[in-house]
Coordinates of C-alpha atoms and ligand atoms in Angstrom, one line a residue:
X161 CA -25.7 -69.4 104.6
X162 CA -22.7 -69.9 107.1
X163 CA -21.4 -73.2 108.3
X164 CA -18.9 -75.3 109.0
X165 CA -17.2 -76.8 106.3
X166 CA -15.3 -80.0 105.7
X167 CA -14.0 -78.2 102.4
X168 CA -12.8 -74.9 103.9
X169 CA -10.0 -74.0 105.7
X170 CA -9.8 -70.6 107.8
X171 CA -7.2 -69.2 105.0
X172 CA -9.9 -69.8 102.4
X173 CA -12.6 -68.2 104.3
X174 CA -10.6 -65.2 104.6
X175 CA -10.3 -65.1 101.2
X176 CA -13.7 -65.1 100.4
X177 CA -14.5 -62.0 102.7
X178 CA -11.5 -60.5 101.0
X179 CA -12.9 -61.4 97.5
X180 CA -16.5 -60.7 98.2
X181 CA -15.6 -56.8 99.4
X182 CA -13.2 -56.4 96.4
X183 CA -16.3 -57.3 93.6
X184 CA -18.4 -55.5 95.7
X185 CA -16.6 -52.1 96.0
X186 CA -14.8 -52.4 92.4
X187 CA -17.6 -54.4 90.1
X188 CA -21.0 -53.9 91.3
X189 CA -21.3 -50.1 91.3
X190 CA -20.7 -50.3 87.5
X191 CA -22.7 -53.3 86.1
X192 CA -25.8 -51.3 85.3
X193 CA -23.2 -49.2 83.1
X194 CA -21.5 -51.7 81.8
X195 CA -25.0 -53.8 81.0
X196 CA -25.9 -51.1 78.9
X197 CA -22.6 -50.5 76.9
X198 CA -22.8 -53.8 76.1
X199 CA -18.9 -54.3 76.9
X200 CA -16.5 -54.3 80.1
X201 CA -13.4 -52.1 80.1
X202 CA -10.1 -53.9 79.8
X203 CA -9.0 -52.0 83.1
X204 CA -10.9 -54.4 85.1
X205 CA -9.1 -57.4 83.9
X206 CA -5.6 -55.2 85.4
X207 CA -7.6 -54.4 88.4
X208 CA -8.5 -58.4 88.9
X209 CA -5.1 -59.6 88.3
X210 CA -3.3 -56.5 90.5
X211 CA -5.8 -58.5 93.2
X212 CA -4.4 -61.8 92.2
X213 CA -7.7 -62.9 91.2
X214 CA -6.5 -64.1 87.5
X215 CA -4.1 -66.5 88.4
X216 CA -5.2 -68.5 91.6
X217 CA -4.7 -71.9 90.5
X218 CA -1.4 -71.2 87.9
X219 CA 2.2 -72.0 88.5
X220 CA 4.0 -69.1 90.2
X221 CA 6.5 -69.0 87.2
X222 CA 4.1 -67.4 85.1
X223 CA 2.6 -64.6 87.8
X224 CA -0.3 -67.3 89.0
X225 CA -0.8 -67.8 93.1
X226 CA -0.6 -71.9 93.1
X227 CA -3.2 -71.4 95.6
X228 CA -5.9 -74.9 96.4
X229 CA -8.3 -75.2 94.0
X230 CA -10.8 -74.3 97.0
X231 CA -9.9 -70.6 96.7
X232 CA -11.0 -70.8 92.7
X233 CA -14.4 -72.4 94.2
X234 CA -14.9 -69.8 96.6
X235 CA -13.8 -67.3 94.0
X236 CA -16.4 -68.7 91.4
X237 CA -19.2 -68.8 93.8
X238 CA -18.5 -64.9 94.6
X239 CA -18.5 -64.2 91.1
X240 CA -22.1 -65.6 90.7
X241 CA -23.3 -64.0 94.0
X242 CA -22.7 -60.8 91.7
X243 CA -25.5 -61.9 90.1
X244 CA -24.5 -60.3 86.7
X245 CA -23.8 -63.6 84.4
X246 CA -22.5 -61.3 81.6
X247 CA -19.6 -60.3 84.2
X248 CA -19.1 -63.7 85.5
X249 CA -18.8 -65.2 82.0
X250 CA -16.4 -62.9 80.6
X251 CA -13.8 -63.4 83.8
X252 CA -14.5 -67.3 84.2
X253 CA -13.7 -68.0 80.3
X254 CA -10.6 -65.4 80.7
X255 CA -9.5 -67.8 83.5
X256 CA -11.4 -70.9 84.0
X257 CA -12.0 -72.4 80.3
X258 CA -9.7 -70.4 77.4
X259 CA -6.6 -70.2 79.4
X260 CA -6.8 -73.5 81.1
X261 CA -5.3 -75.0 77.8
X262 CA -2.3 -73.1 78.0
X263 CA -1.8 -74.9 81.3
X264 CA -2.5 -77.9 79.7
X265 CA -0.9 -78.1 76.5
X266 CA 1.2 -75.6 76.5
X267 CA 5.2 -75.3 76.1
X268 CA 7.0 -72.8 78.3
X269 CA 7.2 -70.7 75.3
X270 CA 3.5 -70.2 74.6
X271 CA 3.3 -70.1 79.0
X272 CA 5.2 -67.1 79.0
X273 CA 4.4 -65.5 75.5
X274 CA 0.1 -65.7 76.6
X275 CA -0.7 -67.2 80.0
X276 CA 1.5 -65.1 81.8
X277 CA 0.1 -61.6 80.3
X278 CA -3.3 -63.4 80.9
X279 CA -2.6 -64.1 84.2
X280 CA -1.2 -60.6 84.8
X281 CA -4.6 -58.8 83.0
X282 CA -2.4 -57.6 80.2
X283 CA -4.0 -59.8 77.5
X284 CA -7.6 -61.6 77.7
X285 CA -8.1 -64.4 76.4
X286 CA -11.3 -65.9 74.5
X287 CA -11.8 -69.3 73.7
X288 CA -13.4 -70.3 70.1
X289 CA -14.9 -74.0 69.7
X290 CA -18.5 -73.5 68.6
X291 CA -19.7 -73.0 64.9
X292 CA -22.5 -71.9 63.4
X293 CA -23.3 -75.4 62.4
X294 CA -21.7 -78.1 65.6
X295 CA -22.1 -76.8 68.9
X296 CA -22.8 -79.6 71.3
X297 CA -21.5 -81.9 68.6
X298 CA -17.6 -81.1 68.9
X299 CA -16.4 -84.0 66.9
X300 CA -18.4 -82.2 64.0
X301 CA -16.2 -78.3 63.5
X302 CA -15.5 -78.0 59.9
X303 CA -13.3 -74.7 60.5
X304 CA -9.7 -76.2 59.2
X305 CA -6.4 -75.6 58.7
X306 CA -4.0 -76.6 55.3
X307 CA -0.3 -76.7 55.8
X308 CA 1.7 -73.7 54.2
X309 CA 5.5 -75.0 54.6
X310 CA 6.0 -74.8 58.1
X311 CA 2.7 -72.9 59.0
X312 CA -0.9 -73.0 58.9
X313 CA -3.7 -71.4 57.4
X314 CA -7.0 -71.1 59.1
X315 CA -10.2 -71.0 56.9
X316 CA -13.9 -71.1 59.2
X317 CA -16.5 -70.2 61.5
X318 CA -16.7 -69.9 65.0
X319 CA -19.8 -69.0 67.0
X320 CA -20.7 -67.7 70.0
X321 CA -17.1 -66.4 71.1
X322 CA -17.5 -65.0 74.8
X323 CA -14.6 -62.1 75.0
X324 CA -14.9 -61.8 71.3
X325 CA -14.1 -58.4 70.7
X326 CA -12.1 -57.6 73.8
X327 CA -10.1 -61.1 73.3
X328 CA -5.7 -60.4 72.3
X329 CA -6.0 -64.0 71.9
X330 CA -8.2 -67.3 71.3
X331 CA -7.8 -70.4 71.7
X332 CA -9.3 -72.1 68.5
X333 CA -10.3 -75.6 67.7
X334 CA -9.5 -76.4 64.3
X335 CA -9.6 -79.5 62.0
X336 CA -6.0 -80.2 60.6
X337 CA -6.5 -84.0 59.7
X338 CA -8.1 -85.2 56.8
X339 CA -11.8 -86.3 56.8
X340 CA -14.5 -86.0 59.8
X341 CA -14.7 -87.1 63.5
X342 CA -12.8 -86.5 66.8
X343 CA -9.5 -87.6 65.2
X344 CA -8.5 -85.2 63.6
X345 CA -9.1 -81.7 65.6
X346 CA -5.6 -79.6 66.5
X347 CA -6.1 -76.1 69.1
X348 CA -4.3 -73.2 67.9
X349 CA -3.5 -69.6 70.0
X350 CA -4.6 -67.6 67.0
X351 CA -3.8 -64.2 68.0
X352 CA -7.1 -62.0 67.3
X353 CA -5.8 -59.1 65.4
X354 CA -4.5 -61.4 62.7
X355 CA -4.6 -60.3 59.5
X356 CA -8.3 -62.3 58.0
X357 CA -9.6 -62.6 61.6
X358 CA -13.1 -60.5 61.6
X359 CA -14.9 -60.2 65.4
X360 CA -18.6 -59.3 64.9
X361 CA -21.0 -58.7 67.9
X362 CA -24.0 -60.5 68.7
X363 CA -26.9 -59.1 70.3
X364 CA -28.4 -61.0 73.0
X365 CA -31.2 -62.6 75.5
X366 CA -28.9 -61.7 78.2
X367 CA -25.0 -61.3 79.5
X368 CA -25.4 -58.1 77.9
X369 CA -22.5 -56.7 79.4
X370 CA -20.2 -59.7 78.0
X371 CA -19.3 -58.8 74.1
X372 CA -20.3 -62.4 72.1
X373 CA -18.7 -62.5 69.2
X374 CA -19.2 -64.3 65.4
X375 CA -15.5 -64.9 63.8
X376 CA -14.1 -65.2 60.8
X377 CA -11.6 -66.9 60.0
X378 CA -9.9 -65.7 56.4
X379 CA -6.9 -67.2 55.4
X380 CA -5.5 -66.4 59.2
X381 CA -1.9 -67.8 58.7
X382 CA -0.3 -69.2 62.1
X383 CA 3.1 -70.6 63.1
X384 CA 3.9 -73.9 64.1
X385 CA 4.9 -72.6 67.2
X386 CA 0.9 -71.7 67.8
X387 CA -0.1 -75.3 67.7
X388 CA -1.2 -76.4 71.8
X389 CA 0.0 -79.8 72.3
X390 CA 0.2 -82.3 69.4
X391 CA -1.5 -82.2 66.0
X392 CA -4.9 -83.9 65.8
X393 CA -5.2 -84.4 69.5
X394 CA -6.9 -81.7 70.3
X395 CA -10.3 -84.1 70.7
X396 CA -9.0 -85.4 74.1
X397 CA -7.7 -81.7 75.4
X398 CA -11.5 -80.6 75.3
X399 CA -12.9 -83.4 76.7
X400 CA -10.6 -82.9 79.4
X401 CA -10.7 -79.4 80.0
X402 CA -14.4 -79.3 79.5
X403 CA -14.7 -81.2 83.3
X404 CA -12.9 -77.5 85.0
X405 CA -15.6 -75.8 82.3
X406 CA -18.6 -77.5 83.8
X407 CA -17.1 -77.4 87.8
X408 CA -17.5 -73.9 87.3
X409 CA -20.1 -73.6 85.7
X410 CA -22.2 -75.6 88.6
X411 CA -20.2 -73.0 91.4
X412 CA -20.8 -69.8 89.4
X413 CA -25.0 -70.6 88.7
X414 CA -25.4 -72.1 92.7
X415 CA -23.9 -68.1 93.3
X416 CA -26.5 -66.9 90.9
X417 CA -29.1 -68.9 92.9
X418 CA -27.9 -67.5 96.3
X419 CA -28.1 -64.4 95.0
X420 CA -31.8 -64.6 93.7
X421 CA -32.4 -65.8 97.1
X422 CA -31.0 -63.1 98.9
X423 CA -32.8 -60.6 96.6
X424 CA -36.3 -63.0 97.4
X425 CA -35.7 -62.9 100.8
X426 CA -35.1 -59.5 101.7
X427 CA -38.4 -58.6 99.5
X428 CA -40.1 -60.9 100.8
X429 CA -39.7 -59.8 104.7
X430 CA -40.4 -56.5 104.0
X431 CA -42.8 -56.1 101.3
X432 CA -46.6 -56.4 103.0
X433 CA -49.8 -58.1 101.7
X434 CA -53.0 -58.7 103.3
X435 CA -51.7 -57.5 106.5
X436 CA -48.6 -59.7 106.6
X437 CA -45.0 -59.5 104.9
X438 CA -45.2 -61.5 102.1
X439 CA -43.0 -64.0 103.9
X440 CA -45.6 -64.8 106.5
X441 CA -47.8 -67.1 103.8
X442 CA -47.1 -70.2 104.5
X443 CA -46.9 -71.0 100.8
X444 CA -44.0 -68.7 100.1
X445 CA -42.4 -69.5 103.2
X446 CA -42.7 -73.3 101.8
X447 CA -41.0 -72.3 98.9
X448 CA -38.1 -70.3 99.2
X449 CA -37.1 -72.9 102.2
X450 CA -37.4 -75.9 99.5
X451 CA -35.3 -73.8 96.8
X452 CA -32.8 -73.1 100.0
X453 CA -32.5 -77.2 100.4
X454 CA -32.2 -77.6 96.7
X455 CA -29.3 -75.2 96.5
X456 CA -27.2 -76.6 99.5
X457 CA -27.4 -80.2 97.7
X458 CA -26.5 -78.9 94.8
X459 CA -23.9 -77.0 96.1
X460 CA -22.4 -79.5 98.3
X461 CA -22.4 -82.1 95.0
X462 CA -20.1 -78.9 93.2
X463 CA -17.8 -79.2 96.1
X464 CA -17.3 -82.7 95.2
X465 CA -17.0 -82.8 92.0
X466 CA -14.5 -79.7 93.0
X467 CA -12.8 -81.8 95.4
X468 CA -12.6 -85.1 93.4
X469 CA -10.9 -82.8 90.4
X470 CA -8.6 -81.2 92.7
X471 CA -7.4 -84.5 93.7
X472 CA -6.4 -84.9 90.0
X473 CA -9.7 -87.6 89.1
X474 CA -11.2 -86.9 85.7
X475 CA -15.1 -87.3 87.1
X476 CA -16.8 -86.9 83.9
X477 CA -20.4 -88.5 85.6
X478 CA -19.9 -86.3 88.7
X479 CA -18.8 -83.1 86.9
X480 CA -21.6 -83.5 84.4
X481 CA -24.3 -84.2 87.7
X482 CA -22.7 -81.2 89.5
X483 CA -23.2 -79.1 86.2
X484 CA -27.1 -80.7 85.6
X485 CA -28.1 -80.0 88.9
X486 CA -26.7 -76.2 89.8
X487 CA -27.9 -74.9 85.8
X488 CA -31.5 -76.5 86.5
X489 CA -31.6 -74.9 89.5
X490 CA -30.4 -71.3 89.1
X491 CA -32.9 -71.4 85.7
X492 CA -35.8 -72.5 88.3
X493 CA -34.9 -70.2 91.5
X494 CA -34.8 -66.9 88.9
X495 CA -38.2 -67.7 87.8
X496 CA -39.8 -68.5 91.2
X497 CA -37.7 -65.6 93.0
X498 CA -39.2 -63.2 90.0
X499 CA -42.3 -64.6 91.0
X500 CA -42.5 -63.0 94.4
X501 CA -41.6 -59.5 93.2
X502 CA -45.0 -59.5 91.4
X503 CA -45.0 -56.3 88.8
X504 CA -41.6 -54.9 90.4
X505 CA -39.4 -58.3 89.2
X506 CA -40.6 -57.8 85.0
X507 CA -39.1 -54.6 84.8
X508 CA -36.2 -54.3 82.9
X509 CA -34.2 -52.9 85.3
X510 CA -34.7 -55.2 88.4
X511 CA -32.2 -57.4 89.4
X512 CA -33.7 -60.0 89.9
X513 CA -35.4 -60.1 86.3
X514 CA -31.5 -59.4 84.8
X515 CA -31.0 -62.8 87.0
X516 CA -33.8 -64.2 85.0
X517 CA -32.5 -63.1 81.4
X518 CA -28.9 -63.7 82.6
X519 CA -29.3 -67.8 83.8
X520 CA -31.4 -68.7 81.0
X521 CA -28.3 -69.4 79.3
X522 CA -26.9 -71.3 81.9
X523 CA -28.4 -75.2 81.0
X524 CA -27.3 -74.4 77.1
X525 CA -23.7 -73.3 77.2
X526 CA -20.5 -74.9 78.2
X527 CA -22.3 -78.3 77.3
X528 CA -26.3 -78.4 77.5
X529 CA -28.6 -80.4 80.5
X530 CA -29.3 -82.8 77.3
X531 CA -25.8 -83.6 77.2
X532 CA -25.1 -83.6 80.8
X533 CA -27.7 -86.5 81.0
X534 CA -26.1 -88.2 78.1
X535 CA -22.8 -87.9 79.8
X536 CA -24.3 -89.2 82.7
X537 CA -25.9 -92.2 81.3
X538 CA -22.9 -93.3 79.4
X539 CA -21.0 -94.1 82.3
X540 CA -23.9 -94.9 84.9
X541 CA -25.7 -97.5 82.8
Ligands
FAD742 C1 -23.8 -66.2 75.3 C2 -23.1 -67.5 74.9 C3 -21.7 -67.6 75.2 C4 -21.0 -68.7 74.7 N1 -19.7 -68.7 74.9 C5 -18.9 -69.7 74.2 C6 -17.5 -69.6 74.1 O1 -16.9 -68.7 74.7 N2 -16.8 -70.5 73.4 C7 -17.5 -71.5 72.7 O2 -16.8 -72.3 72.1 N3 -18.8 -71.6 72.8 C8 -19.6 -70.7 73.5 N4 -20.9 -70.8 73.5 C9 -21.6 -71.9 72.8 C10 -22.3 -72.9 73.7 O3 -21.4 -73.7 74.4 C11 -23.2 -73.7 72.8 O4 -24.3 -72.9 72.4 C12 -23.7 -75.0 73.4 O5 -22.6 -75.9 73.6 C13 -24.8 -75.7 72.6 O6 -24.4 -75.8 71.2 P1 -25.4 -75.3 70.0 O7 -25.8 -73.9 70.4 O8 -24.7 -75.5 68.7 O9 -26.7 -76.2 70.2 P2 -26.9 -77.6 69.5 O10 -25.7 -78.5 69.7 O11 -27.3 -77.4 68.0 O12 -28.1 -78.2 70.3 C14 -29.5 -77.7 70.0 C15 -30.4 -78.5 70.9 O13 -30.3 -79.9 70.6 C16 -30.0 -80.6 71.8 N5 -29.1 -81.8 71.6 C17 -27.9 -81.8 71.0 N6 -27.4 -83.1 71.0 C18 -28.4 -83.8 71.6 C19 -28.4 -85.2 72.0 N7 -27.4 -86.1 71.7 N8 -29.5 -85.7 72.7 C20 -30.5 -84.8 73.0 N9 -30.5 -83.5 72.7 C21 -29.4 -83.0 72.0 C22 -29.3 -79.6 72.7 O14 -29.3 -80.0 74.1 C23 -30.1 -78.3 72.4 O15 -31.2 -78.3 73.2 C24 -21.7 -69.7 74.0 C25 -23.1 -69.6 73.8 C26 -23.8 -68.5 74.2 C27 -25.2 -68.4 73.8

């Protein structure tokens, strides 16, 4: 869809082109590949960042663009329209969730020893704050450090690590105060080829292509100097990065949904039933034009929550809304675009049933659609 917009000036537009020929030509030739080796190559983080596509919204000091935060919107929604969430999830972590605490937090030190080779595709970067046992619940990690002298040593679990294997580094949540609750939660940059750190693949549903990983942590010893921001404040830092997390996770699942569309749509003209395509039934007409109105609301609620965050508001309520409505969506429009490929959307290699495996996830990670509404209640009633 193409139209005016209040959010989009004629430099970002240009981008996007830019950006949509660049995935195009240099990512979705390989996805099928990649899908089935179950990893990306590191190369392609050097070939995002030679593009500048690493570092859109980062200081120039440490090889980011400093560009508006509406080029990182159009750059997420292109990465959905890829329609590979395995793809999209490994780059928007790399850029969008582990790294954004560097930003944050971190000193000039730890800016120029991790963000910049981030930034420049020379490190990726995972982040690691689910366990096996607290997920949604934050406030309840039990993975913890002790002091050694002036370091610390990191015993526990994490789960679920997106960039896992290919990570250099992650950004861990870790428990340094005494007892349980929010209080007491510090984030490290452990590197990940520590001695006692152990990376172990999951197989998946889906996002087959991104490498999930289980890690131990052994004993992992880190220097003060790898503590991000103050000791036991960590709490607050992923609260507050979490509202970027769930902004781009709304932009990068209404691309999924435009791309299910597009892959309807053009089925749907050409292939024929009973003498008509199967877009000539009034029903299916009906249907892909009420899961076209669904995604432009939902889209245009992203681009404020987008737009209230880039004028430096912490929106939990819209973020959270922005994030309900795009997951619920994309989860829905996969199954109903499936639906009109009949026999030809279930097999494994369809696109459109990848779509379907790939979005599932969508309304469970980076904070699930029960939390969103819990969020949302909180401060609305
Ligand atoms: C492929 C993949 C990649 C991921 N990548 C990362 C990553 O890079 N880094 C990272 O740290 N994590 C990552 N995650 C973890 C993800 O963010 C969590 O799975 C998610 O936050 C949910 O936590 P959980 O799985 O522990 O579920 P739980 O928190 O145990 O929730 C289980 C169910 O209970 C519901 N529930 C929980 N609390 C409430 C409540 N108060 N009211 C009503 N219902 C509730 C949930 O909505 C859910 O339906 C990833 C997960 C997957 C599958």
């Amino acid at each position: 869809m193409s139209v005016d917009s209040i959010y989009f000036s004629p430099d970002v537009e240009a981008f996007r082109t830019r950006t949509r020929r660049f995935l195009r030509g240099h990512v979705t030739p390989h996805l099928q590949e990649w899908e089935s080796q179950r990893r990306i190559p590191r190369d392609i983080w050097r070939l995002f960042a030679e593009e500048g596509l690493l570092g859109l919204h980062y200081p120039r000091a440490y090889g980011g663009r400093e560009l508006s935060f509406f080029h990182s919107v159009a750059y997420l929604e292109e990465l959905g329209r890829l329609g590979n969430g395995g793809f999209r999830g490994a780059m928007s972590v790399h850029s969008y969730m582990a790294t954004t605490y560097l930003q944050m937090a971190g000193d000039h030190c730890q800016k120029l020893k991790y963000l910049k080779p981030a930034v420049q595709g020379e490190m990726i970067a995972a982040l690691a704050i689910t366990e096996p046992q607290a997920g949604s619940d934050v406030s309840g990690i039990r993975c913890a450090a002790r002091t050694q002298g002036d370091r610390y040593v990191i015993r526990g679990s994490k789960a679920f690590v997106t960039n896992g294997l290919n990570a250099d580094f992650l950004v861990a949540a870790v428990r340094t105060g005494d007892g349980e609750g929010p209080g007491g939660i510090s984030l490290f940059v452990v590197d990940a080829r520590a001695p006692g750190v152990t990376r172990t693949p999951v197989e998946k549903l889906g996002w087959h292509c991104s490498d999930t990983a289980s890690v131990e942590f052994d004993d992992v010893v880190v220097e003060a100097d790898q503590l991000l921001g103050r000791k036991n404040a960590g709490f607050l830092l992923i609260m507050k990065a979490f509202q970027l997390e769930r902004i781009a996770a709304a932009l990068l699942a209404i691309g999924e949904t435009d791309c299910a569309l597009e892959l309807a749509r053009t089925y749907a003209n050409e292939r024929r039933v009973f003498g008509s395509a199967i877009t000539g039934h009034q029903v299916v007409r009906h249907r892909l034009a009420e899961l076209m109105s669904h995604t432009e609301a939902a889209r245009q609620l992203a681009y404020h929550a987008a737009w209230l965050h880039s004028q430096g508001k912490l929106a939990m309520s819209q973020c959270a809304m922005a994030k309900l409505r795009a997951t619920e969506l994309a989860v829905e429009a996969a199954g109903q675009c499936l639906q009109l490929f009949g026999g030809h959307g279930y097999l494994a290699e369809a696109p459109i049933a990848q779509l379907f495996r790939d979005t599932r996830l969508v309304t469970i990670a980076g904070g699930t659609s029960e939390i969103m509404r819990e969020i949302i209640a909180e401060s609305e009633l």
